[in-house]
CSV table of C-alpha atoms in Angstrom, one decimal:
chain,number,residue,atom,x,y,z
A,247,GLN,CA,71.9,95.2,82.9
A,248,ALA,CA,68.8,94.9,81.8
A,249,PRO,CA,67.9,98.5,80.2
A,250,SER,CA,65.0,98.8,82.4
A,251,VAL,CA,66.9,98.7,85.4
A,252,PHE,CA,68.5,101.7,83.4
A,253,LEU,CA,65.0,103.3,82.9
A,254,SER,CA,64.7,103.4,86.7
A,255,LEU,CA,68.1,104.2,88.0
A,256,PHE,CA,67.9,107.4,85.2
A,257,PHE,CA,64.0,108.6,85.8
A,258,SER,CA,64.5,108.6,89.5
A,259,VAL,CA,67.4,110.6,88.9
A,260,LEU,CA,65.9,113.3,87.5
A,261,ASN,CA,62.5,112.8,89.0
A,262,ARG,CA,64.5,113.2,92.9
A,263,THR,CA,67.3,115.6,92.2
A,264,PRO,CA,66.3,119.5,91.8
A,265,ALA,CA,67.2,120.1,88.1
A,266,HIS,CA,70.1,122.7,88.3
A,267,LEU,CA,71.9,120.2,90.8
A,268,VAL,CA,72.2,117.5,88.0
A,269,HIS,CA,74.1,118.7,85.3
A,270,GLU,CA,74.6,115.7,83.2
A,271,ILE,CA,74.8,111.4,84.0
A,272,ILE,CA,77.2,109.9,82.1
A,273,LEU,CA,76.9,106.0,81.3
A,274,VAL,CA,79.4,103.8,80.8
A,275,ASP,CA,79.1,101.0,78.2
A,276,ASP,CA,81.5,98.7,79.3
A,277,PHE,CA,81.9,96.6,75.7
A,278,SER,CA,78.3,95.0,76.4
A,279,ASP,CA,76.7,92.5,73.7
A,280,ASP,CA,74.3,95.4,72.8
A,281,PRO,CA,75.8,98.8,72.3
A,282,ASP,CA,72.3,100.1,70.8
A,283,ASP,CA,71.2,100.3,74.8
A,284,CYS,CA,73.5,103.2,75.5
A,285,ARG,CA,72.7,104.5,72.3
A,286,LEU,CA,69.0,104.7,72.7
A,287,LEU,CA,69.5,105.8,76.7
A,288,ALA,CA,72.0,108.8,75.4
A,289,LYS,CA,68.0,109.8,74.2
A,290,LEU,CA,67.1,111.3,77.8
A,291,PRO,CA,67.7,114.3,79.0
A,292,LYS,CA,71.5,115.3,80.2
A,293,VAL,CA,72.5,111.7,79.9
A,294,LYS,CA,75.4,111.2,77.9
A,295,CYS,CA,76.7,107.8,77.1
A,296,LEU,CA,80.2,106.7,76.9
A,297,ARG,CA,81.7,103.3,75.2
A,298,ASN,CA,84.6,101.5,76.1
A,299,ARG,CA,86.7,100.0,73.0
A,300,GLN,CA,87.3,96.8,75.3
A,301,ARG,CA,86.3,95.1,78.3
A,302,GLU,CA,88.1,97.4,81.3
A,303,GLY,CA,85.9,96.8,84.3
A,304,LEU,CA,83.9,98.9,86.7
A,305,ILE,CA,87.1,100.8,88.3
A,306,ARG,CA,88.6,101.8,85.1
A,307,SER,CA,85.6,102.5,83.6
A,308,ARG,CA,84.9,104.9,87.0
A,309,ILE,CA,88.1,106.8,85.7
A,310,GLN,CA,86.8,107.4,82.4
A,311,GLY,CA,83.6,108.7,83.3
A,312,ALA,CA,85.0,111.1,86.2
A,313,ASP,CA,87.7,112.2,83.4
A,314,VAL,CA,85.4,113.2,81.3
A,315,ALA,CA,82.8,114.7,83.5
A,316,GLN,CA,82.5,118.6,83.8
A,317,ALA,CA,80.7,119.2,87.0
A,318,GLY,CA,82.5,120.2,90.2
A,319,VAL,CA,81.1,117.3,92.1
A,320,LEU,CA,81.3,113.3,91.4
A,321,THR,CA,78.6,111.4,92.4
A,322,PHE,CA,78.9,107.7,91.6
A,323,LEU,CA,76.1,105.0,91.1
A,324,ASP,CA,75.7,101.4,90.4
A,325,SER,CA,73.6,100.6,87.6
A,326,HIS,CA,71.1,98.8,89.8
A,327,CYS,CA,70.3,101.4,91.9
A,328,GLU,CA,67.4,103.6,92.3
A,329,VAL,CA,67.7,107.1,94.1
A,330,ASN,CA,65.1,108.0,97.0
A,331,LYS,CA,63.7,111.5,98.0
A,332,ASP,CA,65.7,114.5,98.5
A,333,TRP,CA,68.8,112.3,98.4
A,334,LEU,CA,71.3,114.8,97.3
A,335,LEU,CA,70.6,117.3,98.6
A,336,PRO,CA,72.3,116.6,102.5
A,337,LEU,CA,75.0,114.7,100.5
A,338,LEU,CA,76.1,118.3,98.9
A,339,GLN,CA,76.0,119.7,101.8
A,340,ARG,CA,78.5,118.1,103.6
A,341,ILE,CA,81.0,118.4,100.6
A,342,LYS,CA,80.0,122.2,100.5
A,343,GLU,CA,81.2,122.6,103.9
A,344,ASP,CA,84.6,120.7,103.4
A,345,PRO,CA,85.8,119.7,100.2
A,346,THR,CA,88.0,116.7,101.5
A,347,ARG,CA,84.7,114.6,102.5
A,348,VAL,CA,83.3,111.4,100.6
A,349,VAL,CA,79.8,110.9,101.6
A,350,SER,CA,77.5,108.0,101.0
A,351,PRO,CA,73.6,107.1,101.5
A,352,VAL,CA,72.3,105.3,103.5
A,353,ILE,CA,72.3,102.4,101.5
A,354,ASP,CA,68.4,100.3,101.1
A,355,ILE,CA,67.6,97.1,99.4
A,356,ILE,CA,65.9,96.6,96.4
A,357,ASN,CA,64.9,92.8,96.3
A,358,LEU,CA,66.7,91.1,93.8
A,359,ASP,CA,63.3,89.1,92.6
A,360,THR,CA,60.2,91.3,93.5
A,361,PHE,CA,62.5,94.5,93.0
A,362,ALA,CA,60.9,95.3,96.5
A,363,TYR,CA,61.9,98.8,98.3
A,364,VAL,CA,63.3,98.0,102.0
A,365,ALA,CA,65.0,100.6,104.4
A,366,ALA,CA,67.8,99.5,105.7
A,367,SER,CA,69.1,100.8,109.5
A,368,SER,CA,70.6,103.9,109.7
A,369,ASP,CA,72.5,102.6,112.4
A,370,LEU,CA,75.4,101.1,110.6
A,371,ARG,CA,78.8,101.7,109.7
A,372,GLY,CA,81.1,100.0,107.3
A,373,GLY,CA,83.6,97.9,108.5
A,374,PHE,CA,86.1,94.8,107.2
A,375,ASP,CA,88.0,92.0,108.9
A,376,TRP,CA,92.1,91.1,108.1
A,377,SER,CA,90.9,89.0,104.3
A,378,LEU,CA,90.0,92.6,103.1
A,379,HIS,CA,86.1,91.0,103.3
A,380,PHE,CA,83.7,94.0,103.6
A,381,LYS,CA,81.1,93.8,106.7
A,382,TRP,CA,78.2,96.2,107.7
A,383,GLU,CA,78.8,96.9,111.7
A,384,GLN,CA,76.1,98.2,114.1
A,385,LEU,CA,77.2,101.2,116.2
A,386,SER,CA,77.9,100.4,119.2
A,387,PRO,CA,76.0,101.3,122.2
A,388,GLU,CA,79.1,104.0,122.8
A,389,GLN,CA,79.2,105.6,119.4
A,390,LYS,CA,75.1,105.3,119.9
A,391,ALA,CA,74.6,107.6,122.9
A,392,LYS,CA,76.8,110.1,120.9
A,393,ARG,CA,74.4,110.8,118.1
A,394,LEU,CA,71.8,112.4,119.9
A,395,ASP,CA,70.7,113.4,116.7
A,396,PRO,CA,69.7,110.6,113.9
A,397,THR,CA,70.5,112.8,111.4
A,398,LYS,CA,74.0,112.9,112.5
A,399,PRO,CA,76.2,112.5,109.8
A,400,ILE,CA,78.3,108.5,110.7
A,401,LYS,CA,82.1,108.3,109.9
A,402,THR,CA,82.5,105.4,108.9
A,403,PRO,CA,85.9,103.4,108.4
A,404,ILE,CA,84.9,101.8,105.4
A,405,ILE,CA,82.4,103.1,102.3
A,406,ALA,CA,80.8,100.1,100.3
A,407,GLY,CA,81.9,101.7,97.3
A,408,GLY,CA,79.1,101.6,94.8
A,409,LEU,CA,76.9,104.8,96.2
A,410,PHE,CA,79.2,108.0,96.9
A,411,VAL,CA,79.7,112.1,96.4
A,412,ILE,CA,83.1,113.3,96.2
A,413,ASN,CA,84.3,116.6,94.7
A,414,LYS,CA,86.1,116.4,91.7
A,415,ALA,CA,89.1,118.3,92.5
A,416,TRP,CA,89.2,116.3,95.7
A,417,PHE,CA,89.4,112.9,94.1
A,418,ASN,CA,91.5,113.7,91.1
A,419,HIS,CA,94.1,115.5,93.9
A,420,LEU,CA,93.8,111.8,95.8
A,421,GLY,CA,95.1,110.1,92.6
A,422,LYS,CA,91.2,108.5,91.2
A,423,TYR,CA,91.0,104.8,91.4
A,424,ASP,CA,94.4,102.5,91.3
A,425,ASN,CA,93.6,101.7,87.3
A,426,ALA,CA,95.8,99.0,87.2
A,427,MET,CA,93.4,96.9,89.4
A,428,ASP,CA,91.1,94.6,87.3
A,429,ILE,CA,87.0,94.6,87.1
A,430,TRP,CA,85.4,94.6,90.2
A,431,GLY,CA,86.6,94.3,93.9
A,432,GLY,CA,89.1,95.8,96.5
A,433,GLU,CA,88.9,99.5,95.3
A,434,ASN,CA,86.4,100.4,97.9
A,435,PHE,CA,89.2,99.6,100.3
A,436,GLU,CA,92.2,101.1,98.5
A,437,ILE,CA,90.2,104.5,97.8
A,438,SER,CA,89.0,104.6,101.8
A,439,PHE,CA,92.4,104.1,103.1
A,440,ARG,CA,93.6,106.8,100.9
A,441,VAL,CA,91.0,109.0,102.0
A,442,TRP,CA,91.5,108.9,105.6
A,443,MET,CA,95.3,108.5,105.9
A,444,CYS,CA,95.8,111.1,103.1
A,445,GLY,CA,93.3,114.0,104.5
A,446,GLY,CA,90.0,113.6,104.1
A,447,SER,CA,86.8,111.8,106.3
A,448,LEU,CA,84.6,109.5,104.8
A,449,GLU,CA,80.6,109.8,105.8
A,450,ILE,CA,78.1,108.0,106.1
A,451,ILE,CA,74.6,110.3,105.7
A,452,PRO,CA,71.3,109.3,107.4
A,453,CYS,CA,69.0,111.9,105.4
A,454,SER,CA,70.1,110.6,101.8
A,455,ARG,CA,68.7,107.0,100.9
A,456,VAL,CA,69.7,105.4,97.5
A,457,GLY,CA,67.5,101.9,97.0
A,458,HIS,CA,70.4,98.7,95.4
A,459,VAL,CA,70.0,95.8,94.1
A,460,PHE,CA,72.3,93.3,95.7
A,461,ARG,CA,73.1,90.4,93.3
A,462,LYS,CA,73.5,86.7,94.2
A,463,LYS,CA,76.1,86.8,91.8
A,464,HIS,CA,77.8,88.5,88.9
A,465,PRO,CA,76.2,88.8,86.0
A,466,TYR,CA,79.3,89.1,83.9
A,467,VAL,CA,82.8,86.8,83.5
A,468,PHE,CA,86.3,87.3,84.8
A,469,PRO,CA,89.0,86.7,83.4
A,470,GLU,CA,91.3,85.6,86.0
A,471,GLY,CA,88.6,84.3,87.6
A,472,ASN,CA,86.4,86.1,90.7
A,473,ALA,CA,88.7,85.1,93.2
A,474,ASN,CA,92.2,86.0,91.8
A,475,THR,CA,90.5,88.9,90.7
A,476,TYR,CA,89.5,89.8,94.6
A,477,ILE,CA,93.1,89.1,95.8
A,478,LYS,CA,95.3,91.1,93.1
A,479,ASN,CA,93.3,93.6,93.4
A,480,THR,CA,93.1,93.5,97.4
A,481,LYS,CA,97.2,92.7,97.8
A,482,ARG,CA,97.9,96.2,96.3
A,483,THR,CA,95.7,97.5,98.3
A,484,ALA,CA,97.8,96.0,101.1
A,485,GLU,CA,101.0,96.3,99.9
A,486,VAL,CA,100.6,100.3,99.2
A,487,TRP,CA,98.9,100.8,102.4
A,488,MET,CA,98.9,98.7,105.1
A,489,ASP,CA,102.4,98.6,106.5
A,490,GLU,CA,103.4,96.3,108.6
A,491,PHE,CA,99.9,95.2,108.9
A,492,LYS,CA,99.9,93.6,105.6
A,493,GLN,CA,101.3,90.7,107.5
A,494,TYR,CA,97.7,90.2,108.7
A,495,TYR,CA,96.0,90.1,105.4
A,496,TYR,CA,98.2,87.5,104.6
A,497,ALA,CA,97.6,85.5,107.1
A,498,ALA,CA,94.0,85.8,106.1
A,499,ARG,CA,94.2,85.5,102.5
A,500,PRO,CA,97.8,82.9,102.3
A,501,ALA,CA,96.6,82.5,98.6
A,502,ALA,CA,97.7,85.9,98.1
A,503,GLN,CA,101.1,85.5,98.9
A,504,GLY,CA,103.1,84.3,95.3
A,505,ARG,CA,100.5,85.9,93.3
A,506,PRO,CA,101.3,88.9,91.4
A,507,CYS,CA,99.8,92.1,91.7
A,508,GLY,CA,101.5,93.9,88.9
A,509,ASN,CA,103.6,96.7,89.4
A,510,ILE,CA,102.6,99.1,92.7
A,511,GLN,CA,105.5,102.0,92.4
A,512,SER,CA,103.4,104.7,91.1
A,513,ARG,CA,100.7,104.2,94.0
A,514,VAL,CA,103.8,104.6,96.1
A,515,GLU,CA,105.1,107.3,94.9
A,516,LEU,CA,101.4,108.9,95.2
A,517,ARG,CA,101.7,108.0,98.2
A,518,LYS,CA,104.4,109.8,99.2
A,519,ARG,CA,103.9,113.0,97.5
A,520,LEU,CA,100.9,113.0,99.0
A,521,LYS,CA,102.7,112.6,102.6
A,522,CYS,CA,99.9,110.6,104.2
A,523,HIS,CA,99.6,109.0,107.3
A,524,SER,CA,100.6,105.9,108.2
A,525,PHE,CA,98.3,102.3,108.4
A,526,LYS,CA,99.0,102.5,112.2
A,527,TRP,CA,97.7,106.1,112.3
A,528,TYR,CA,94.2,104.7,110.6
A,529,LEU,CA,94.2,102.0,113.2
A,530,GLU,CA,94.4,103.6,115.9
A,531,ASN,CA,92.3,107.3,115.2
A,532,VAL,CA,89.6,105.9,112.3
A,533,TYR,CA,89.2,102.3,113.0
A,534,PRO,CA,90.8,100.6,116.7
A,535,GLU,CA,88.1,98.4,116.6
A,536,LEU,CA,89.7,96.0,114.3
A,537,ARG,CA,92.2,93.9,117.0
A,538,ILE,CA,95.1,92.1,115.7
A,539,PRO,CA,93.8,88.5,116.3
A,540,GLU,CA,96.4,87.0,119.2
A,541,GLU,CA,96.8,83.8,116.6
A,542,LEU,CA,98.5,85.9,113.9
A,543,LEU,CA,100.7,88.0,116.9
A,544,TYR,CA,104.8,86.6,116.7
A,545,GLN,CA,105.5,84.6,119.5
A,546,THR,CA,109.1,85.4,120.9
A,547,GLY,CA,111.4,83.3,123.4
A,548,MET,CA,114.7,81.4,123.3
A,549,ILE,CA,115.3,78.7,120.7
A,550,ARG,CA,117.0,76.1,123.1
A,551,GLN,CA,118.8,72.4,122.9
A,552,ARG,CA,118.9,71.6,126.4
A,553,GLN,CA,120.7,74.2,128.6
A,554,SER,CA,122.0,75.8,125.8
A,555,CYS,CA,120.3,78.2,123.5
A,556,LEU,CA,120.8,79.6,120.4
A,557,GLU,CA,122.2,82.9,120.5
A,558,SER,CA,123.7,85.8,117.5
A,559,HIS,CA,127.2,87.8,118.3
A,560,LYS,CA,128.8,89.8,116.4
A,561,SER,CA,131.7,88.9,114.3
A,562,GLU,CA,135.4,90.1,113.8
A,563,VAL,CA,135.0,88.7,110.3
A,564,GLN,CA,131.8,88.9,109.2
A,565,GLU,CA,129.7,91.6,108.5
A,566,LEU,CA,126.2,89.9,110.1
A,567,PRO,CA,126.4,88.4,113.3
A,568,VAL,CA,127.6,84.4,113.5
A,569,LEU,CA,125.4,82.1,115.3
A,570,SER,CA,126.4,79.5,118.0
A,571,LEU,CA,125.2,77.9,120.7
A,572,ASN,CA,125.5,79.3,124.2
A,573,PRO,CA,124.4,78.7,127.7
A,574,CYS,CA,121.0,80.1,128.0
A,575,ILE,CA,120.1,83.6,130.1
A,576,ASN,CA,116.9,84.2,131.4
A,577,SER,CA,118.0,88.4,132.5
A,578,LYS,CA,117.0,90.9,130.3
A,579,GLY,CA,120.5,92.0,129.7
A,580,THR,CA,122.1,92.1,126.5
A,581,ALA,CA,123.2,88.8,125.9
A,582,ALA,CA,119.6,87.6,126.7
A,583,THR,CA,118.3,89.7,123.9
A,584,ALA,CA,120.6,88.3,121.6
A,585,GLN,CA,119.3,85.1,122.5
A,586,GLU,CA,115.5,86.7,121.6
A,587,TRP,CA,113.6,85.5,118.7
A,588,THR,CA,110.8,85.8,116.6
A,589,TYR,CA,108.7,82.8,115.3
A,590,THR,CA,105.9,85.0,112.7
A,591,TYR,CA,103.2,84.3,110.9
A,592,ASN,CA,104.6,83.3,107.5
A,593,HIS,CA,106.9,81.2,109.0
A,594,GLN,CA,109.7,83.3,109.4
A,595,VAL,CA,112.5,82.8,112.8
A,596,ARG,CA,113.8,86.4,113.2
A,597,GLN,CA,115.9,88.7,115.0
A,598,GLN,CA,115.0,92.6,114.2
A,599,GLN,CA,115.3,92.6,110.1
A,600,LEU,CA,117.5,89.2,109.9
A,601,CYS,CA,116.1,86.1,109.7
A,602,LEU,CA,117.4,82.4,110.1
A,603,SER,CA,118.3,80.7,106.7
A,604,VAL,CA,119.9,78.2,105.2
A,605,TYR,CA,123.0,78.7,102.5
A,606,THR,CA,121.5,76.3,100.1
A,607,LEU,CA,118.7,73.3,100.1
A,608,PHE,CA,121.4,70.6,100.4
A,609,PRO,CA,121.8,68.1,103.4
A,610,GLY,CA,124.9,69.5,105.6
A,611,SER,CA,124.2,73.0,104.7
A,612,GLN,CA,125.2,75.7,106.8
A,613,VAL,CA,122.2,77.5,108.7
A,614,LEU,CA,123.0,81.3,109.0
A,615,LEU,CA,121.6,84.2,109.5
A,616,SER,CA,120.1,87.5,106.3
A,617,PRO,CA,118.8,90.2,105.9
A,618,CYS,CA,114.8,89.0,106.1
A,619,ARG,CA,112.8,88.8,102.7
A,620,GLU,CA,109.2,88.2,102.3
A,621,GLY,CA,108.5,84.8,100.3
A,622,ASP,CA,111.8,84.1,100.5
A,623,ASN,CA,112.2,79.8,100.8
A,624,LYS,CA,115.1,79.8,102.4
A,625,GLN,CA,114.4,81.6,105.5
A,626,ARG,CA,110.6,79.4,106.4
A,627,TRP,CA,110.4,77.2,109.0
A,628,GLY,CA,108.0,75.3,111.1
A,629,LYS,CA,107.7,72.8,114.6
A,630,VAL,CA,107.2,69.7,114.2
A,631,GLY,CA,107.6,67.6,117.7
A,632,SER,CA,110.9,68.3,118.9
A,633,HIS,CA,112.3,69.5,115.3
A,634,ILE,CA,112.2,72.8,113.6
A,635,GLU,CA,112.2,71.6,110.1
A,636,HIS,CA,113.1,73.4,107.5
A,637,ILE,CA,109.8,73.8,105.0
A,638,ALA,CA,111.3,74.3,101.6
A,639,SER,CA,113.9,71.2,102.0
A,640,ARG,CA,112.2,69.0,104.8
A,641,PHE,CA,115.5,69.1,106.8
A,642,CYS,CA,115.7,69.9,109.8
A,643,LEU,CA,117.9,71.9,112.3
A,644,ASP,CA,120.8,70.2,113.4
A,645,THR,CA,124.6,70.7,115.2
A,646,GLU,CA,127.5,69.7,114.0
A,647,MET,CA,131.0,70.2,115.7
A,648,THR,CA,133.8,71.8,114.3
A,649,GLY,CA,136.6,71.3,116.1
A,650,GLU,CA,136.7,72.0,119.7
A,651,MET,CA,134.5,70.0,121.9
A,652,ASN,CA,132.3,72.4,123.5
A,653,GLU,CA,129.0,73.7,122.9
A,654,SER,CA,129.9,76.8,121.3
A,655,THR,CA,131.9,75.8,118.5
A,656,LYS,CA,129.1,74.4,117.4
A,657,GLU,CA,128.0,74.6,113.5
A,658,LEU,CA,124.2,74.7,112.8
A,659,VAL,CA,123.7,73.2,109.8
A,660,ILE,CA,120.1,71.5,107.8
A,661,ASN,CA,120.0,68.0,107.7
A,662,PRO,CA,118.0,64.9,107.1
A,663,CYS,CA,115.6,64.5,110.0
A,664,GLU,CA,116.5,61.6,112.7
A,665,SER,CA,113.9,60.7,114.8
A,666,THR,CA,116.7,59.8,117.7
A,667,ALA,CA,119.0,62.3,116.7
A,668,MET,CA,120.0,64.8,120.3
A,669,SER,CA,121.2,67.0,118.0
A,670,GLN,CA,117.9,68.1,116.2
A,671,ARG,CA,115.7,68.3,119.1
A,672,TRP,CA,114.9,71.5,119.9
A,673,ASP,CA,112.4,73.6,122.5
A,674,MET,CA,110.9,77.2,121.7
A,675,VAL,CA,110.7,78.4,125.0
A,676,MET,CA,108.2,81.3,124.5
A,677,SER,CA,107.4,83.7,126.1
């Protein structure tokens, strides 16, 4: 970051904020190429400089700055900002009224090339899609109609993350940031979900404005690559906070499946300790506008071969249900439920918590039910024409006689696919 940009931020804070409200300005130097910049800036009034001993990234750097801060309220600002007149008091007032609020100013635009200052709309709030891509959303006509006072705070499902104010004790109580996230990206989702689901709220305050330079590309290097780092960080968020709805994140970001995201146990335990709401609660109460795309929903129905349907039933000798072919039943009784299968976005064929699995990946291997496991290649199936293909082995679902010549004694197996084999022809009749 050029020193002139830092100076613009610092002087705007010092000149446009009542002096008694600024205890200190902490600059975190994330192991930059020129340590003298930080030391020189520390000569400004109230400015302190912290220099990392190695590259830590934005997320861990913010934690370090917050840890040494002595004031009771923290204000996080990107270095490429310029605060406007009377920007801080409206933010502090909302936190004084309720310390569990996390508040953000309206973020105006500073032109990257000319540094011209352009006011942004005050009718925007933060939103996102299932890939955890942040976007600004216009308030709906209904939401605008309820806002008779244009200065009234706007409840927002998510904050952009670069600029916000939070009570320090509340920040610490909530678990700060996830310090296993790397460099930049996704941390705003994690902290936004955590604030809402664990007893707080997020607001945008129209009476507060801060300008922000929106850069065309990152001025620093991601050791693992920008995309990989973003996937790691958002995957940690999905695994800890999104419950069963994380499946829609994986459907929108298939590259995240199988990617490592580090140990999340401490964050899972944090959520339990804070007794946070479910993500279902978040969707119902905070962001009901986020719809599940129809193409990502489960498909449920029967798996049929001529007049017979794949069925599960309890076994006298096995703990888990066994599979067989039996006459199709269209009623909603117990027998019909045993013939009802769900085909999921991640290619599992399941009944409740049990999934269609293969014993081995060799031809002739038995097909059976086993507990569903995310990412288990033995449980992934695809519909290819009239075949149901096991994806990892590229073999097809087949039936073989085991003794008596009737449908119910047929054993389900996988075999090399044959276009003329009647025993490999299936219909997935989805309701």
